[in-house]
Short mmCIF file of C-alpha atoms in Angstrom, two decimals:
data_model
loop_
_atom_site.label_atom_id
_atom_site.label_comp_id
_atom_site.label_asym_id
_atom_site.label_seq_id
_atom_site.Cartn_x
_atom_site.Cartn_y
_atom_site.Cartn_z
CA MET A 231 1.20 54.22 24.27
CA GLU A 232 3.22 56.68 26.32
CA GLU A 233 6.95 56.21 25.83
CA ARG A 234 9.00 55.73 28.98
CA ILE A 235 12.61 55.10 29.83
CA ILE A 236 13.60 51.91 31.64
CA SER A 237 17.10 52.22 33.07
CA ARG A 238 19.24 49.56 34.66
CA ASP A 239 22.82 49.41 35.88
CA ILE A 240 24.39 46.18 34.60
CA GLY A 241 27.64 46.65 36.49
CA ASP A 242 31.22 47.65 35.68
CA GLY A 243 30.19 51.24 35.01
CA ILE A 244 27.69 50.38 32.25
CA ALA A 245 24.07 51.53 32.39
CA VAL A 246 21.37 50.49 29.91
CA HIS A 247 18.44 52.75 29.04
CA VAL A 248 15.58 51.32 26.97
CA ILE A 249 12.80 53.36 25.38
CA PRO A 250 10.09 51.02 24.03
CA ALA A 251 8.44 52.67 21.02
CA GLU A 252 6.05 50.58 18.93
CA LYS A 253 5.70 53.29 16.27
CA PHE A 254 9.25 52.76 14.97
CA LYS A 255 10.20 50.10 12.43
CA THR A 256 13.88 50.49 13.26
CA ILE A 257 15.94 49.96 16.38
CA GLU A 258 18.35 52.73 17.31
CA ILE A 259 21.32 51.89 19.53
CA GLY A 260 23.70 54.48 20.92
CA ILE A 261 26.64 53.83 23.23
CA PHE A 262 28.07 56.86 24.99
CA ILE A 263 31.60 56.65 26.45
CA HIS A 264 32.11 59.45 28.97
CA ASN A 265 35.42 61.25 29.44
CA GLU A 266 36.46 64.39 31.23
CA LEU A 267 37.12 67.31 28.90
CA ASN A 268 40.79 67.62 29.84
CA ASN A 269 44.18 67.80 28.10
CA ASP A 270 43.52 64.45 26.39
CA TYR A 271 40.68 65.96 24.37
CA THR A 272 42.49 65.67 21.03
CA LYS A 273 43.05 61.96 21.67
CA ASN A 274 39.34 61.53 22.35
CA ALA A 275 38.49 63.22 19.05
CA LEU A 276 40.95 61.00 17.19
CA LEU A 277 39.62 57.84 18.84
CA GLY A 278 36.10 58.79 17.78
CA ARG A 279 37.40 58.58 14.22
CA MET A 280 39.47 55.42 14.70
CA MET A 281 36.42 53.53 15.96
CA ARG A 282 34.81 53.94 12.54
CA ARG A 283 37.56 51.95 10.86
CA GLY A 284 36.55 48.43 11.78
CA THR A 285 37.17 45.63 14.25
CA GLU A 286 39.52 42.68 14.67
CA LYS A 287 36.98 40.53 12.78
CA LEU A 288 36.16 43.24 10.23
CA PRO A 289 39.43 45.15 9.77
CA THR A 290 38.64 46.79 6.43
CA THR A 291 36.02 49.28 5.36
CA ARG A 292 34.74 46.85 2.74
CA GLN A 293 34.29 44.03 5.27
CA LEU A 294 32.45 46.37 7.62
CA GLU A 295 30.16 47.61 4.85
CA VAL A 296 29.37 44.04 3.73
CA PHE A 297 28.52 43.10 7.32
CA LEU A 298 26.19 46.09 7.63
CA GLU A 299 24.56 45.25 4.32
CA ASN A 300 23.85 41.76 5.64
CA LEU A 301 22.04 43.43 8.54
CA TYR A 302 19.55 44.73 5.97
CA GLY A 303 21.48 47.91 5.33
CA ALA A 304 22.16 48.92 8.93
CA ARG A 305 23.79 52.32 9.44
CA PHE A 306 26.83 52.56 11.71
CA GLY A 307 28.62 55.64 12.99
CA ALA A 308 31.04 57.00 15.58
CA GLN A 309 31.50 60.60 16.61
CA ILE A 310 32.79 62.88 19.34
CA MET A 311 30.49 65.18 21.34
CA LYS A 312 30.94 67.88 23.96
CA LYS A 313 28.26 68.10 26.63
CA GLY A 314 29.15 70.67 29.23
CA GLU A 315 32.59 69.64 30.47
CA ARG A 316 32.25 66.04 29.33
CA HIS A 317 33.85 64.73 26.16
CA ILE A 318 31.74 61.84 24.91
CA ILE A 319 32.45 59.29 22.20
CA LYS A 320 29.20 58.06 20.69
CA VAL A 321 29.05 54.79 18.76
CA SER A 322 25.70 54.15 17.09
CA LEU A 323 23.80 51.64 14.99
CA SER A 324 20.45 52.00 13.25
CA MET A 325 18.91 48.75 12.02
CA VAL A 326 15.57 47.34 10.97
CA SER A 327 13.50 45.82 13.77
CA GLN A 328 13.76 42.04 13.98
CA LYS A 329 9.94 41.97 13.78
CA TYR A 330 10.18 42.74 10.07
CA THR A 331 12.68 40.02 9.19
CA ASP A 332 12.86 36.25 9.47
CA LYS A 333 16.08 36.43 11.52
CA GLY A 334 14.48 36.85 14.93
CA ASP A 335 16.77 37.98 17.74
CA ASP A 336 19.85 36.92 15.76
CA LEU A 337 19.83 40.24 13.90
CA LEU A 338 19.83 42.32 17.07
CA ILE A 339 22.48 40.12 18.69
CA LYS A 340 24.78 40.63 15.70
CA GLY A 341 24.24 44.38 15.86
CA LEU A 342 25.09 44.55 19.57
CA GLU A 343 28.12 42.31 19.10
CA LEU A 344 29.35 44.62 16.34
CA LEU A 345 29.18 47.64 18.65
CA LYS A 346 30.92 45.70 21.41
CA ASP A 347 33.76 44.78 19.04
CA VAL A 348 34.03 48.34 17.71
CA ILE A 349 34.64 49.57 21.26
CA PHE A 350 36.58 46.70 22.83
CA LYS A 351 38.17 44.93 19.83
CA PRO A 352 39.07 47.56 17.21
CA ALA A 353 41.13 46.89 14.11
CA LYS A 354 44.79 46.42 15.09
CA GLN A 355 48.13 45.66 13.53
CA LYS A 356 48.65 41.91 13.38
CA GLY A 357 50.09 40.65 16.66
CA LEU A 358 50.54 44.16 18.08
CA ASP A 359 48.59 46.42 20.41
CA LEU A 360 48.70 49.22 17.87
CA PHE A 361 46.19 50.70 15.46
CA PRO A 362 46.83 50.12 11.74
CA GLU A 363 49.34 52.83 10.82
CA GLU A 364 47.58 53.61 7.54
CA TYR A 365 44.27 54.22 9.32
CA LEU A 366 45.92 56.40 11.96
CA ASP A 367 47.67 58.57 9.37
CA GLN A 368 44.44 58.98 7.42
CA GLU A 369 42.38 59.91 10.46
CA LYS A 370 44.99 62.35 11.72
CA ALA A 371 44.83 64.11 8.36
CA ASN A 372 41.02 64.05 8.41
CA LEU A 373 40.92 65.42 11.95
CA LYS A 374 43.23 68.30 11.05
CA LYS A 375 41.02 69.14 8.08
CA GLN A 376 37.97 69.12 10.33
CA ILE A 377 39.59 71.46 12.86
CA LYS A 378 40.74 73.82 10.11
CA SER A 379 37.31 73.83 8.49
CA LEU A 380 35.67 75.56 11.46
CA ILE A 381 36.66 78.96 10.11
CA ASN A 382 34.76 78.24 6.88
CA ASN A 383 31.50 78.43 8.86
CA LYS A 384 31.75 81.97 10.15
CA VAL A 385 28.59 81.73 12.28
CA GLU A 386 29.83 78.72 14.25
CA TYR A 387 33.38 80.08 14.26
CA ALA A 388 32.27 83.30 15.97
CA VAL A 389 30.21 81.37 18.54
CA GLU A 390 33.05 78.95 19.25
CA ARG A 391 35.57 81.77 19.65
CA CYS A 392 33.19 83.53 22.03
CA PHE A 393 32.92 80.40 24.19
CA GLN A 394 36.70 79.89 24.08
CA GLU A 395 37.38 83.41 25.33
CA MET A 396 34.62 83.24 27.96
CA CYS A 397 35.92 79.93 29.30
CA LYS A 398 39.62 80.34 28.57
CA ASN A 399 40.74 78.78 31.85
CA GLU A 400 37.92 76.24 32.07
CA ARG A 401 37.50 72.77 30.62
CA PHE A 402 34.56 73.96 28.52
CA GLY A 403 36.87 76.27 26.57
CA LYS A 404 38.42 73.31 24.76
CA TYR A 405 37.23 72.74 21.19
CA VAL A 406 35.25 69.54 20.69
CA TYR A 407 37.53 68.31 17.87
CA GLY A 408 40.77 69.03 19.69
CA ASN A 409 43.84 71.17 19.10
CA ILE A 410 45.43 71.00 15.67
CA ASP A 411 48.90 71.43 17.18
CA HIS A 412 48.41 68.29 19.26
CA VAL A 413 47.39 65.95 16.43
CA ASP A 414 50.85 65.16 15.04
CA GLN A 415 52.24 64.76 18.56
CA ILE A 416 49.99 61.75 19.19
CA THR A 417 51.92 58.54 18.57
CA ASN A 418 50.35 55.18 17.86
CA ASP A 419 51.50 53.55 21.08
CA HIS A 420 50.43 56.50 23.24
CA LEU A 421 47.01 56.57 21.59
CA PHE A 422 46.50 52.83 21.98
CA ASN A 423 47.57 52.91 25.63
CA TYR A 424 45.17 55.80 26.24
CA TYR A 425 42.41 53.89 24.41
CA GLN A 426 42.93 50.80 26.59
CA ALA A 427 42.78 52.87 29.78
CA MET A 428 39.65 54.63 28.54
CA ILE A 429 37.63 51.52 27.71
CA ASN A 430 38.58 49.98 31.06
CA THR A 431 37.68 52.97 33.23
CA SER A 432 35.20 55.27 31.46
CA PRO A 433 31.50 55.18 32.41
CA MET A 434 29.25 54.06 29.56
CA ASP A 435 25.56 54.52 28.80
CA ILE A 436 23.76 52.32 26.27
CA PHE A 437 20.50 53.71 24.86
CA ILE A 438 18.17 51.50 22.83
CA VAL A 439 14.99 52.80 21.19
CA GLY A 440 12.47 50.73 19.26
CA ASP A 441 9.68 48.17 19.33
CA ILE A 442 11.41 45.93 21.86
CA ASN A 443 10.80 44.13 25.15
CA PRO A 444 12.79 46.04 27.80
CA ASP A 445 13.62 43.10 30.08
CA LYS A 446 14.61 40.91 27.16
CA ILE A 447 16.89 43.50 25.56
CA ILE A 448 18.52 44.43 28.87
CA ASN A 449 19.35 40.77 29.55
CA MET A 450 20.70 40.47 26.02
CA VAL A 451 22.95 43.50 26.52
CA LYS A 452 24.10 42.19 29.90
CA GLN A 453 25.20 38.89 28.36
CA ILE A 454 26.96 40.48 25.38
CA PHE A 455 28.66 43.25 27.39
CA ASP A 456 29.77 40.92 30.18
CA ILE A 457 33.14 42.63 30.44
CA LYS A 458 35.20 42.82 33.59
CA ARG A 459 36.57 46.32 33.91
CA SER A 460 38.85 47.91 36.50
CA LYS A 461 38.15 50.99 38.59
CA ILE A 462 35.52 53.12 36.86
CA LYS A 463 36.53 56.76 36.99
CA SER A 464 34.26 59.48 38.27
CA ILE A 465 33.68 62.38 35.88
CA PRO A 466 33.75 65.73 37.73
CA LYS A 467 30.53 67.71 37.67
CA GLU A 468 30.61 70.70 35.36
CA VAL A 469 31.13 74.10 36.96
CA VAL A 470 28.03 76.18 36.19
CA LYS A 471 28.14 78.99 38.73
CA ARG A 472 31.13 81.23 38.30
CA THR A 473 31.88 84.77 39.40
CA VAL A 474 33.55 86.86 36.71
CA GLY A 475 34.61 90.48 36.41
CA GLY A 476 33.06 93.07 34.14
CA GLU A 477 32.43 92.90 30.42
CA LYS A 478 35.27 91.75 28.18
CA TYR A 479 35.58 92.53 24.49
CA TYR A 480 37.49 90.57 21.86
CA PHE A 481 37.93 91.63 18.25
CA GLU A 482 39.22 89.49 15.40
CA LYS A 483 39.77 90.76 11.87
CA LEU A 484 38.90 88.48 8.96
CA ASP A 485 38.48 89.06 5.24
CA VAL A 486 34.67 88.89 5.23
CA THR A 487 31.86 91.04 3.88
CA GLN A 488 29.57 90.45 6.87
CA GLY A 489 30.64 90.98 10.45
CA LYS A 490 29.76 88.50 13.20
CA LEU A 491 28.78 89.77 16.62
CA SER A 492 28.53 87.22 19.44
CA LEU A 493 27.67 87.96 23.06
CA GLY A 494 28.12 85.36 25.78
CA TYR A 495 26.28 85.44 29.10
CA ARG A 496 26.63 83.31 32.23
CA THR A 497 23.18 82.39 33.49
CA ASN A 498 24.59 80.51 36.52
CA THR A 499 21.62 78.16 36.12
CA ASP A 500 22.06 74.39 36.33
CA TYR A 501 19.78 72.46 33.96
CA ARG A 502 18.60 70.41 36.95
CA SER A 503 17.52 73.56 38.78
CA PRO A 504 13.83 74.61 38.98
CA ALA A 505 14.98 77.91 37.46
CA TYR A 506 16.01 76.20 34.21
CA VAL A 507 12.50 76.00 32.71
CA PRO A 508 11.91 79.77 33.16
CA LEU A 509 15.33 80.31 31.57
CA VAL A 510 14.26 78.31 28.51
CA VAL A 511 11.14 80.48 28.21
CA PHE A 512 13.25 83.63 28.61
CA ASN A 513 15.61 82.49 25.86
CA SER A 514 12.69 81.80 23.51
CA ILE A 515 11.25 85.27 24.11
CA LEU A 516 14.65 86.92 23.74
CA GLY A 517 15.98 85.26 20.60
CA GLY A 518 14.29 81.95 19.90
CA GLY A 519 12.69 82.76 16.55
CA THR A 520 10.92 85.33 14.40
CA HIS A 521 8.64 86.14 17.34
CA SER A 522 11.55 87.14 19.56
CA LYS A 523 12.59 90.55 20.84
CA LEU A 524 15.99 90.42 19.17
CA PHE A 525 14.57 89.50 15.77
CA ILE A 526 11.88 92.19 15.93
CA HIS A 527 13.95 95.05 17.34
CA VAL A 528 17.40 94.42 15.87
CA ARG A 529 16.53 92.95 12.49
CA GLU A 530 13.01 94.05 11.60
CA LYS A 531 12.64 97.50 13.14
CA ASN A 532 16.22 98.75 12.80
CA SER A 533 17.59 96.59 9.94
CA LEU A 534 20.84 96.07 11.81
CA ALA A 535 21.28 92.32 11.40
CA TYR A 536 21.13 89.79 8.59
CA TYR A 537 20.32 87.18 11.22
CA ILE A 538 20.15 87.13 15.01
CA PHE A 539 19.33 84.45 17.57
CA SER A 540 20.05 83.38 21.13
CA ARG A 541 20.58 79.86 22.38
CA LEU A 542 21.43 78.13 25.64
CA GLU A 543 24.43 75.95 26.34
CA LYS A 544 22.36 73.72 28.61
CA PHE A 545 25.09 71.76 30.35
CA LYS A 546 27.30 74.75 31.15
CA GLY A 547 24.76 77.41 32.10
CA LEU A 548 25.71 79.77 29.27
CA MET A 549 23.64 81.79 26.82
CA ILE A 550 24.98 82.99 23.49
CA ILE A 551 23.59 85.70 21.21
CA SER A 552 24.82 85.44 17.64
CA SER A 553 24.24 87.92 14.82
CA GLY A 554 25.47 88.91 11.40
CA ILE A 555 25.90 92.65 10.99
CA GLU A 556 27.55 95.39 8.96
CA THR A 557 30.66 96.30 10.93
CA ASP A 558 29.79 100.00 10.68
CA ASN A 559 26.63 99.24 12.67
CA TYR A 560 28.49 97.42 15.45
CA GLN A 561 27.91 99.89 18.29
CA LYS A 562 24.27 100.57 17.47
CA ALA A 563 23.50 96.84 17.17
CA LEU A 564 25.33 96.12 20.42
CA ASP A 565 23.41 98.82 22.30
CA ILE A 566 20.01 97.55 21.13
CA ILE A 567 20.90 93.92 21.92
CA LYS A 568 21.95 94.87 25.45
CA GLN A 569 18.76 96.88 25.86
CA GLN A 570 16.59 93.91 24.86
CA VAL A 571 18.42 91.63 27.28
CA SER A 572 18.00 94.00 30.20
CA GLU A 573 14.36 95.00 29.61
#
């Protein structure tokens, strides 16, 4: 049976999207909380971590794990994502389909209620609108480690630095996991106040995939997420088309044996534009695999790169070319890459 998406707005800025898929024995639920990628981006990244730490009913890791085990080993997660100029907190649950248990709808209801509590009733200090101080300190330390660890992956580090320099004065230039200098400046009360404003005003999308009845599951979600929220904020559309000056070059010295060469291009192509599909084909031909022009001409024919690829940043209209080279071959590699792009 052809899979299709059934979407419905259930009010208060919450939309439900159901993909019935009989072939799966699990049900996948993802809740996406949309925020603008602005100066609060480090708070968003920290909240993505705090939401993993439990709920008012399940305030400890052990209690949460026992609850998940009673859902036949369900898998729960929370993470932060950057899509264009949106900063999105994703809360997810993967659980066995109720069709393979004797619990009926009760299993799915418990799973949805868990996600609701994770978002709207997180673990707090007793009698206070504050996160548990121990959890906050731990997640601040973990977030700083995550930000610092970017440089350990030199491929992604070079790509990220390229994007940051390209989009220095744009929202997209902000790193998905935040700014390390901002982490210790975030106090418990400021974070909790920001969290309360976010859950009351941020648009949310709930995606559910599995062997389920769409109307039934949408009604179930509507009953469980019957939450009265205040004014739902509008997230500004990402800026895709941008006029820039000539080429800009940035060099960074690191103690490495293999140089990283990254080139960023503005395609000025919105992913909703008819021109986007031809752009995807172009990217595949240019650097999408071992068949591509960059791989054949830079790596195979001239032995100038250990690896080379191109990829699109779909929601921002950017294209990145990333390669690992000997620094002595920088100019020759750069010239051939430019030639392949222009031909």
